């Protein structure tokens, strides 16, 4: 591959003795899009590959607004694009100070011309980059996932073709192995690396003529190259792309200038590229000379949470899918000091990605392709908090926190933790991979089994679809968790092992009609998540539990309880 090189006048700022240098400079938007990658967090198909990145997918309305803004030559955006380095083979970014000042100099950006590289080279380079962070991965070319993707590019031999009906698709992950098997790298970089490695191995078998020029098995060239460029755009993707779009629209309007160039023998493609570059505005850039992914994510999270916050679901997904566990540990304290709870995001992502969890695939993660009617990220967080932190176990019509009460009275008496000293026991219980995880999974799997079903979405006790289900929503799930801890407190129950949960839930639901949630509560036009409705549902459940001979009247669920 040939080398691309860019050079800019720049200023170097060193804020403290321990901080990395900041390089301040300006560059045309059309230059920036060549050397700055914008790794976006999105799910790719086929194979449900989830990329590792932290930028949101573009908001087209915002891009059009910015393009219109930029086309007015008098308008100025003062916000810098925030960038960091990326450690990649063959790429070099360096500041050369001038003879007269250590603060002023030239910024040199050099990298291979990935835009002319083959798919095989691109996937190979990205695989090498990821393996340098988390270790080499071996691809099993006989695995169902490999063979399933292989079939999509017409690589089956005649022998394999005959047996293709027997191949099962496991692209959603292995559901065996229990909870321990699900506590894989919370970052899921392994998942992404596997997707890259499989495609890399497939390309080794594939004749280049058979490959689409712009797309290959869910990846497009632009997205793939974004992971290989020497600089990462940490913040400002809309400002950059809006400026590029403005340059393209201005170039398209220079008809006479374009025709004159074509008459001189310049190709239409070169004419458009040249005009686009000519009319592109320069944008200010702040480049942190740091190539650690954890620092890039830290900068992105702090910028976005301290300015206009992004959604919690996408923020949590970004954190837990971009960094390895080791990288997350090293940045955890800094994020906490900035008011951002990293472990909460990791715990939620664990529950969402764990194939043994009844919430697997049913919680929003902020990616563009996910379905509607998923459980909200913050609701999943509150449910986890009841079990992990043992707090928030309140029925909506009452004040007692039964999870907290159980923690104070019975945690140290439970053999599921080793210590009988309260702080040590609680620390063990609430650790990211503590006993709460097993209890959480066992409890909700049992609840799902006893009180719901996941086969018929039209029934009212469907496990899924938060809008239509009577059970799979914030209110009912919170009520069930809180009432379970109320049962543990009032019956003075301890938890000695996860095996106790099955019996405890059976005792708790002993007289409960399993069709409690499987009836029409006549909720049309009712906003479920309102204080009065939450209190009504909690009171209905509590009173029914005390006298379970008859189910509450269906119409009562739509009548808000007055405070």
mmCIF file of N, CA and C in Angstrom, residues 419-523:
data_model
loop_
_atom_site.group_PDB
_atom_site.id
_atom_site.type_symbol
_atom_site.label_atom_id
_atom_site.label_comp_id
_atom_site.label_asym_id
_atom_site.label_seq_id
_atom_site.Cartn_x
_atom_site.Cartn_y
_atom_site.Cartn_z
ATOM 1 N N UNK A 419 -18.473 -14.520 55.018
ATOM 2 C CA UNK A 419 -18.190 -13.783 56.257
ATOM 3 C C UNK A 419 -19.466 -13.493 57.045
ATOM 4 N N UNK A 420 -19.354 -13.461 58.372
ATOM 5 C CA UNK A 420 -20.475 -13.052 59.200
ATOM 6 C C UNK A 420 -20.290 -11.605 59.686
ATOM 7 N N UNK A 421 -19.267 -10.921 59.132
ATOM 8 C CA UNK A 421 -19.087 -9.494 59.367
ATOM 9 C C UNK A 421 -19.840 -8.745 58.274
ATOM 10 N N UNK A 422 -20.685 -7.804 58.666
ATOM 11 C CA UNK A 422 -21.623 -7.204 57.722
ATOM 12 C C UNK A 422 -20.935 -6.602 56.498
ATOM 13 N N UNK A 423 -19.940 -5.762 56.699
ATOM 14 C CA UNK A 423 -19.313 -5.076 55.568
ATOM 15 C C UNK A 423 -18.629 -6.049 54.630
ATOM 16 N N UNK A 424 -17.958 -7.055 55.199
ATOM 17 C CA UNK A 424 -17.300 -8.055 54.356
ATOM 18 C C UNK A 424 -18.318 -8.881 53.586
ATOM 19 N N UNK A 425 -19.390 -9.245 54.264
ATOM 20 C CA UNK A 425 -20.435 -10.038 53.611
ATOM 21 C C UNK A 425 -21.082 -9.255 52.473
ATOM 22 N N UNK A 426 -21.364 -7.984 52.737
ATOM 23 C CA UNK A 426 -22.018 -7.159 51.719
ATOM 24 C C UNK A 426 -21.075 -6.907 50.541
ATOM 25 N N UNK A 427 -19.805 -6.695 50.838
ATOM 26 C CA UNK A 427 -18.834 -6.480 49.767
ATOM 27 C C UNK A 427 -18.733 -7.712 48.873
ATOM 28 N N UNK A 428 -18.731 -8.894 49.491
ATOM 29 C CA UNK A 428 -18.680 -10.131 48.710
ATOM 30 C C UNK A 428 -19.953 -10.301 47.882
ATOM 31 N N UNK A 429 -21.105 -10.083 48.519
ATOM 32 C CA UNK A 429 -22.393 -10.249 47.842
ATOM 33 C C UNK A 429 -22.512 -9.316 46.635
ATOM 34 N N UNK A 430 -22.139 -8.050 46.810
ATOM 35 C CA UNK A 430 -22.396 -7.027 45.796
ATOM 36 C C UNK A 430 -21.277 -6.844 44.786
ATOM 37 N N UNK A 431 -20.209 -7.613 44.894
ATOM 38 C CA UNK A 431 -19.142 -7.536 43.897
ATOM 39 C C UNK A 431 -19.730 -7.782 42.514
ATOM 40 N N UNK A 432 -19.067 -7.267 41.492
ATOM 41 C CA UNK A 432 -19.609 -7.375 40.139
ATOM 42 C C UNK A 432 -19.956 -8.815 39.771
ATOM 43 N N UNK A 433 -19.130 -9.755 40.218
ATOM 44 C CA UNK A 433 -19.401 -11.172 39.957
ATOM 45 C C UNK A 433 -19.779 -11.901 41.245
ATOM 46 N N UNK A 434 -20.395 -11.170 42.194
ATOM 47 C CA UNK A 434 -20.761 -11.758 43.481
ATOM 48 C C UNK A 434 -21.963 -12.679 43.416
ATOM 49 N N UNK A 435 -22.354 -13.270 44.545
ATOM 50 C CA UNK A 435 -23.473 -14.220 44.603
ATOM 51 C C UNK A 435 -24.796 -13.641 44.111
ATOM 52 N N UNK A 436 -24.964 -12.319 44.176
ATOM 53 C CA UNK A 436 -26.208 -11.706 43.710
ATOM 54 C C UNK A 436 -26.528 -12.104 42.280
ATOM 55 N N UNK A 437 -25.462 -12.308 41.455
ATOM 56 C CA UNK A 437 -25.689 -12.657 40.057
ATOM 57 C C UNK A 437 -26.472 -13.968 39.933
ATOM 58 N N UNK A 438 -26.015 -14.983 40.656
ATOM 59 C CA UNK A 438 -26.683 -16.278 40.572
ATOM 60 C C UNK A 438 -28.115 -16.194 41.105
ATOM 61 N N UNK A 439 -28.280 -15.454 42.198
ATOM 62 C CA UNK A 439 -29.619 -15.295 42.781
ATOM 63 C C UNK A 439 -30.527 -14.553 41.814
ATOM 64 N N UNK A 440 -30.018 -13.515 41.205
ATOM 65 C CA UNK A 440 -30.788 -12.707 40.254
ATOM 66 C C UNK A 440 -31.283 -13.572 39.095
ATOM 67 N N UNK A 441 -30.378 -14.317 38.495
ATOM 68 C CA UNK A 441 -30.736 -15.158 37.348
ATOM 69 C C UNK A 441 -31.735 -16.231 37.755
ATOM 70 N N UNK A 442 -31.455 -16.903 38.881
ATOM 71 C CA UNK A 442 -32.326 -18.000 39.336
ATOM 72 C C UNK A 442 -33.726 -17.479 39.663
ATOM 73 N N UNK A 443 -33.808 -16.328 40.332
ATOM 74 C CA UNK A 443 -35.106 -15.772 40.705
ATOM 75 C C UNK A 443 -35.938 -15.434 39.474
ATOM 76 N N UNK A 444 -35.360 -14.690 38.554
ATOM 77 C CA UNK A 444 -36.142 -14.241 37.406
ATOM 78 C C UNK A 444 -36.456 -15.374 36.439
ATOM 79 N N UNK A 445 -35.591 -16.357 36.332
ATOM 80 C CA UNK A 445 -35.933 -17.521 35.509
ATOM 81 C C UNK A 445 -37.125 -18.270 36.096
ATOM 82 N N UNK A 446 -37.145 -18.385 37.422
ATOM 83 C CA UNK A 446 -38.256 -19.067 38.087
ATOM 84 C C UNK A 446 -39.548 -18.262 37.955
ATOM 85 N N UNK A 447 -39.471 -16.950 38.114
ATOM 86 C CA UNK A 447 -40.648 -16.088 37.945
ATOM 87 C C UNK A 447 -41.193 -16.199 36.526
ATOM 88 N N UNK A 448 -40.291 -16.140 35.561
ATOM 89 C CA UNK A 448 -40.706 -16.279 34.167
ATOM 90 C C UNK A 448 -41.411 -17.616 33.943
ATOM 91 N N UNK A 449 -40.846 -18.671 34.509
ATOM 92 C CA UNK A 449 -41.417 -20.013 34.351
ATOM 93 C C UNK A 449 -42.792 -20.123 34.993
ATOM 94 N N UNK A 450 -42.977 -19.526 36.159
ATOM 95 C CA UNK A 450 -44.220 -19.697 36.914
ATOM 96 C C UNK A 450 -45.331 -18.736 36.487
ATOM 97 N N UNK A 451 -44.982 -17.514 36.116
ATOM 98 C CA UNK A 451 -46.025 -16.496 35.945
ATOM 99 C C UNK A 451 -46.157 -15.957 34.525
ATOM 100 N N UNK A 452 -45.349 -16.435 33.605
ATOM 101 C CA UNK A 452 -45.404 -15.887 32.249
ATOM 102 C C UNK A 452 -45.141 -16.973 31.218
ATOM 103 N N UNK A 453 -45.124 -16.559 29.968
ATOM 104 C CA UNK A 453 -44.756 -17.444 28.862
ATOM 105 C C UNK A 453 -44.178 -16.576 27.746
ATOM 106 N N UNK A 454 -43.356 -17.163 26.891
ATOM 107 C CA UNK A 454 -42.713 -16.380 25.835
ATOM 108 C C UNK A 454 -43.016 -16.902 24.443
ATOM 109 N N UNK A 455 -44.128 -17.627 24.314
ATOM 110 C CA UNK A 455 -44.476 -18.215 23.021
ATOM 111 C C UNK A 455 -45.568 -17.436 22.292
ATOM 112 N N UNK A 456 -46.501 -16.846 23.025
ATOM 113 C CA UNK A 456 -47.641 -16.172 22.405
ATOM 114 C C UNK A 456 -47.660 -14.696 22.798
ATOM 115 N N UNK A 457 -47.198 -13.811 21.915
ATOM 116 C CA UNK A 457 -47.139 -12.380 22.249
ATOM 117 C C UNK A 457 -48.498 -11.739 22.483
ATOM 118 N N UNK A 458 -49.570 -12.384 22.028
ATOM 119 C CA UNK A 458 -50.898 -11.782 22.177
ATOM 120 C C UNK A 458 -51.478 -11.989 23.577
ATOM 121 N N UNK A 459 -50.887 -12.922 24.332
ATOM 122 C CA UNK A 459 -51.384 -13.136 25.696
ATOM 123 C C UNK A 459 -50.822 -12.063 26.628
ATOM 124 N N UNK A 460 -51.556 -11.789 27.698
ATOM 125 C CA UNK A 460 -51.218 -10.674 28.570
ATOM 126 C C UNK A 460 -50.048 -10.965 29.508
ATOM 127 N N UNK A 461 -49.649 -12.219 29.635
ATOM 128 C CA UNK A 461 -48.506 -12.551 30.485
ATOM 129 C C UNK A 461 -47.269 -12.872 29.655
ATOM 130 N N UNK A 462 -47.204 -12.290 28.455
ATOM 131 C CA UNK A 462 -46.068 -12.525 27.562
ATOM 132 C C UNK A 462 -44.800 -11.931 28.155
ATOM 133 N N UNK A 463 -43.707 -12.723 28.138
ATOM 134 C CA UNK A 463 -42.416 -12.257 28.654
ATOM 135 C C UNK A 463 -41.696 -11.517 27.531
ATOM 136 N N UNK A 464 -42.004 -10.231 27.445
ATOM 137 C CA UNK A 464 -41.487 -9.391 26.381
ATOM 138 C C UNK A 464 -42.544 -8.349 26.044
ATOM 139 N N UNK A 465 -42.198 -7.366 25.227
ATOM 140 C CA UNK A 465 -43.121 -6.320 24.799
ATOM 141 C C UNK A 465 -43.672 -5.541 25.981
ATOM 142 N N UNK A 466 -42.925 -4.565 26.423
ATOM 143 C CA UNK A 466 -43.276 -3.820 27.639
ATOM 144 C C UNK A 466 -44.596 -3.074 27.531
ATOM 145 N N UNK A 467 -44.995 -2.722 26.331
ATOM 146 C CA UNK A 467 -46.230 -1.943 26.177
ATOM 147 C C UNK A 467 -47.474 -2.790 26.394
ATOM 148 N N UNK A 468 -47.430 -4.035 25.988
ATOM 149 C CA UNK A 468 -48.630 -4.870 26.015
ATOM 150 C C UNK A 468 -48.664 -5.853 27.184
ATOM 151 N N UNK A 469 -47.518 -6.246 27.679
ATOM 152 C CA UNK A 469 -47.471 -7.272 28.711
ATOM 153 C C UNK A 469 -47.833 -6.711 30.083
ATOM 154 N N UNK A 470 -48.600 -7.489 30.841
ATOM 155 C CA UNK A 470 -48.933 -7.100 32.216
ATOM 156 C C UNK A 470 -47.794 -7.376 33.186
ATOM 157 N N UNK A 471 -46.881 -8.284 32.807
ATOM 158 C CA UNK A 471 -45.799 -8.666 33.721
ATOM 159 C C UNK A 471 -44.450 -8.093 33.302
ATOM 160 N N UNK A 472 -44.191 -8.031 32.007
ATOM 161 C CA UNK A 472 -42.864 -7.612 31.557
ATOM 162 C C UNK A 472 -42.823 -6.094 31.396
ATOM 163 N N UNK A 473 -42.798 -5.411 32.526
ATOM 164 C CA UNK A 473 -42.728 -3.957 32.531
ATOM 165 C C UNK A 473 -42.149 -3.512 33.872
ATOM 166 N N UNK A 474 -41.782 -2.277 33.948
ATOM 167 C CA UNK A 474 -41.135 -1.731 35.141
ATOM 168 C C UNK A 474 -41.954 -1.975 36.408
ATOM 169 N N UNK A 475 -43.266 -1.704 36.343
ATOM 170 C CA UNK A 475 -44.090 -1.749 37.545
ATOM 171 C C UNK A 475 -44.186 -3.164 38.092
ATOM 172 N N UNK A 476 -44.605 -4.100 37.255
ATOM 173 C CA UNK A 476 -44.826 -5.469 37.740
ATOM 174 C C UNK A 476 -43.532 -6.131 38.179
ATOM 175 N N UNK A 477 -42.453 -5.939 37.411
ATOM 176 C CA UNK A 477 -41.186 -6.569 37.772
ATOM 177 C C UNK A 477 -40.655 -6.018 39.093
ATOM 178 N N UNK A 478 -40.819 -4.719 39.304
ATOM 179 C CA UNK A 478 -40.380 -4.123 40.567
ATOM 180 C C UNK A 478 -41.229 -4.635 41.729
ATOM 181 N N UNK A 479 -42.519 -4.747 41.511
ATOM 182 C CA UNK A 479 -43.419 -5.268 42.551
ATOM 183 C C UNK A 479 -43.036 -6.694 42.927
ATOM 184 N N UNK A 480 -42.773 -7.521 41.933
ATOM 185 C CA UNK A 480 -42.431 -8.920 42.196
ATOM 186 C C UNK A 480 -41.121 -9.027 42.972
ATOM 187 N N UNK A 481 -40.114 -8.267 42.573
ATOM 188 C CA UNK A 481 -38.829 -8.312 43.278
ATOM 189 C C UNK A 481 -38.983 -7.823 44.717
ATOM 190 N N UNK A 482 -39.697 -6.728 44.898
ATOM 191 C CA UNK A 482 -39.878 -6.163 46.238
ATOM 192 C C UNK A 482 -40.677 -7.100 47.134
ATOM 193 N N UNK A 483 -41.721 -7.708 46.573
ATOM 194 C CA UNK A 483 -42.561 -8.589 47.377
ATOM 195 C C UNK A 483 -41.826 -9.873 47.750
ATOM 196 N N UNK A 484 -40.919 -10.308 46.889
ATOM 197 C CA UNK A 484 -40.121 -11.490 47.222
ATOM 198 C C UNK A 484 -39.263 -11.209 48.452
ATOM 199 N N UNK A 485 -38.643 -10.032 48.486
ATOM 200 C CA UNK A 485 -37.846 -9.685 49.667
ATOM 201 C C UNK A 485 -38.734 -9.460 50.889
ATOM 202 N N UNK A 486 -39.949 -8.975 50.685
ATOM 203 C CA UNK A 486 -40.887 -8.863 51.799
ATOM 204 C C UNK A 486 -41.182 -10.249 52.375
ATOM 205 N N UNK A 487 -41.359 -11.221 51.488
ATOM 206 C CA UNK A 487 -41.590 -12.604 51.913
ATOM 207 C C UNK A 487 -40.395 -13.130 52.706
ATOM 208 N N UNK A 488 -39.180 -12.858 52.201
ATOM 209 C CA UNK A 488 -37.983 -13.332 52.900
ATOM 210 C C UNK A 488 -37.887 -12.725 54.296
ATOM 211 N N UNK A 489 -38.239 -11.447 54.409
ATOM 212 C CA UNK A 489 -38.149 -10.760 55.704
ATOM 213 C C UNK A 489 -39.206 -11.272 56.664
ATOM 214 N N UNK A 490 -40.453 -11.334 56.211
ATOM 215 C CA UNK A 490 -41.553 -11.704 57.110
ATOM 216 C C UNK A 490 -41.483 -13.170 57.526
ATOM 217 N N UNK A 491 -40.896 -14.013 56.688
ATOM 218 C CA UNK A 491 -40.766 -15.434 57.041
ATOM 219 C C UNK A 491 -39.371 -15.768 57.574
ATOM 220 N N UNK A 492 -38.536 -14.730 57.701
ATOM 221 C CA UNK A 492 -37.197 -14.855 58.280
ATOM 222 C C UNK A 492 -36.343 -15.896 57.544
ATOM 223 N N UNK A 493 -36.284 -15.727 56.222
ATOM 224 C CA UNK A 493 -35.551 -16.676 55.372
ATOM 225 C C UNK A 493 -34.148 -16.178 55.069
ATOM 226 N N UNK A 494 -33.201 -17.093 55.097
ATOM 227 C CA UNK A 494 -31.837 -16.814 54.647
ATOM 228 C C UNK A 494 -31.638 -17.482 53.294
ATOM 229 N N UNK A 495 -30.553 -17.155 52.610
ATOM 230 C CA UNK A 495 -30.199 -17.807 51.343
ATOM 231 C C UNK A 495 -28.835 -18.457 51.533
ATOM 232 N N UNK A 496 -28.826 -19.746 51.596
ATOM 233 C CA UNK A 496 -27.574 -20.468 51.824
ATOM 234 C C UNK A 496 -26.869 -20.838 50.520
ATOM 235 N N UNK A 497 -27.633 -21.003 49.458
ATOM 236 C CA UNK A 497 -27.043 -21.269 48.142
ATOM 237 C C UNK A 497 -28.065 -20.897 47.082
ATOM 238 N N UNK A 498 -27.607 -20.802 45.855
ATOM 239 C CA UNK A 498 -28.521 -20.452 44.770
ATOM 240 C C UNK A 498 -29.594 -21.520 44.592
ATOM 241 N N UNK A 499 -29.292 -22.735 45.034
ATOM 242 C CA UNK A 499 -30.280 -23.820 44.919
ATOM 243 C C UNK A 499 -31.510 -23.558 45.790
ATOM 244 N N UNK A 500 -31.370 -22.688 46.793
ATOM 245 C CA UNK A 500 -32.515 -22.373 47.659
ATOM 246 C C UNK A 500 -33.586 -21.569 46.937
ATOM 247 N N UNK A 501 -33.215 -20.860 45.881
ATOM 248 C CA UNK A 501 -34.137 -19.929 45.234
ATOM 249 C C UNK A 501 -35.367 -20.623 44.681
ATOM 250 N N UNK A 502 -35.193 -21.771 44.084
ATOM 251 C CA UNK A 502 -36.326 -22.489 43.509
ATOM 252 C C UNK A 502 -37.380 -22.791 44.574
ATOM 253 N N UNK A 503 -36.930 -23.298 45.727
ATOM 254 C CA UNK A 503 -37.855 -23.613 46.824
ATOM 255 C C UNK A 503 -38.462 -22.351 47.415
ATOM 256 N N UNK A 504 -37.646 -21.320 47.602
ATOM 257 C CA UNK A 504 -38.141 -20.065 48.167
ATOM 258 C C UNK A 504 -39.215 -19.431 47.291
ATOM 259 N N UNK A 505 -39.013 -19.452 45.974
ATOM 260 C CA UNK A 505 -40.008 -18.879 45.067
ATOM 261 C C UNK A 505 -41.285 -19.710 45.076
ATOM 262 N N UNK A 506 -41.119 -21.033 45.135
ATOM 263 C CA UNK A 506 -42.312 -21.896 45.226
ATOM 264 C C UNK A 506 -43.125 -21.583 46.483
ATOM 265 N N UNK A 507 -42.428 -21.395 47.604
ATOM 266 C CA UNK A 507 -43.126 -21.068 48.849
ATOM 267 C C UNK A 507 -43.787 -19.694 48.764
ATOM 268 N N UNK A 508 -43.093 -18.756 48.182
ATOM 269 C CA UNK A 508 -43.608 -17.392 48.029
ATOM 270 C C UNK A 508 -44.879 -17.365 47.171
ATOM 271 N N UNK A 509 -44.882 -18.154 46.107
ATOM 272 C CA UNK A 509 -46.016 -18.160 45.174
ATOM 273 C C UNK A 509 -46.986 -19.315 45.422
ATOM 274 N N UNK A 510 -46.904 -19.901 46.604
ATOM 275 C CA UNK A 510 -47.656 -21.129 46.884
ATOM 276 C C UNK A 510 -49.135 -21.021 46.508
ATOM 277 N N UNK A 511 -49.813 -19.967 46.911
ATOM 278 C CA UNK A 511 -51.251 -19.857 46.663
ATOM 279 C C UNK A 511 -51.591 -18.910 45.523
ATOM 280 N N UNK A 512 -50.574 -18.434 44.818
ATOM 281 C CA UNK A 512 -50.814 -17.464 43.757
ATOM 282 C C UNK A 512 -51.311 -18.153 42.489
ATOM 283 N N UNK A 513 -52.382 -17.633 41.934
ATOM 284 C CA UNK A 513 -52.924 -18.123 40.665
ATOM 285 C C UNK A 513 -51.910 -17.799 39.566
ATOM 286 N N UNK A 514 -51.431 -18.826 38.865
ATOM 287 C CA UNK A 514 -50.392 -18.620 37.857
ATOM 288 C C UNK A 514 -50.900 -17.808 36.666
ATOM 289 N N UNK A 515 -52.203 -17.598 36.611
ATOM 290 C CA UNK A 515 -52.780 -16.774 35.542
ATOM 291 C C UNK A 515 -53.010 -15.341 35.999
ATOM 292 N N UNK A 516 -52.386 -14.954 37.103
ATOM 293 C CA UNK A 516 -52.610 -13.613 37.650
ATOM 294 C C UNK A 516 -52.382 -12.527 36.592
ATOM 295 N N UNK A 517 -51.308 -12.638 35.842
ATOM 296 C CA UNK A 517 -50.980 -11.612 34.852
ATOM 297 C C UNK A 517 -51.603 -11.894 33.486
ATOM 298 N N UNK A 518 -52.232 -13.043 33.331
ATOM 299 C CA UNK A 518 -52.750 -13.444 32.024
ATOM 300 C C UNK A 518 -54.239 -13.131 31.887
ATOM 301 N N UNK A 519 -54.575 -11.889 32.108
ATOM 302 C CA UNK A 519 -55.954 -11.442 31.911
ATOM 303 C C UNK A 519 -55.925 -10.006 31.406
ATOM 304 N N UNK A 520 -56.996 -9.613 30.745
ATOM 305 C CA UNK A 520 -57.077 -8.272 30.181
ATOM 306 C C UNK A 520 -57.386 -7.276 31.293
ATOM 307 N N UNK A 521 -56.429 -6.396 31.573
ATOM 308 C CA UNK A 521 -56.615 -5.408 32.633
ATOM 309 C C UNK A 521 -57.250 -4.112 32.112
ATOM 310 N N UNK A 522 -57.664 -4.130 30.857
ATOM 311 C CA UNK A 522 -58.395 -3.008 30.263
ATOM 312 C C UNK A 522 -57.615 -1.694 30.427
ATOM 313 N N UNK A 523 -56.390 -1.700 29.915
ATOM 314 C CA UNK A 523 -55.479 -0.573 30.137
ATOM 315 C C UNK A 523 -55.400 0.403 28.963
#
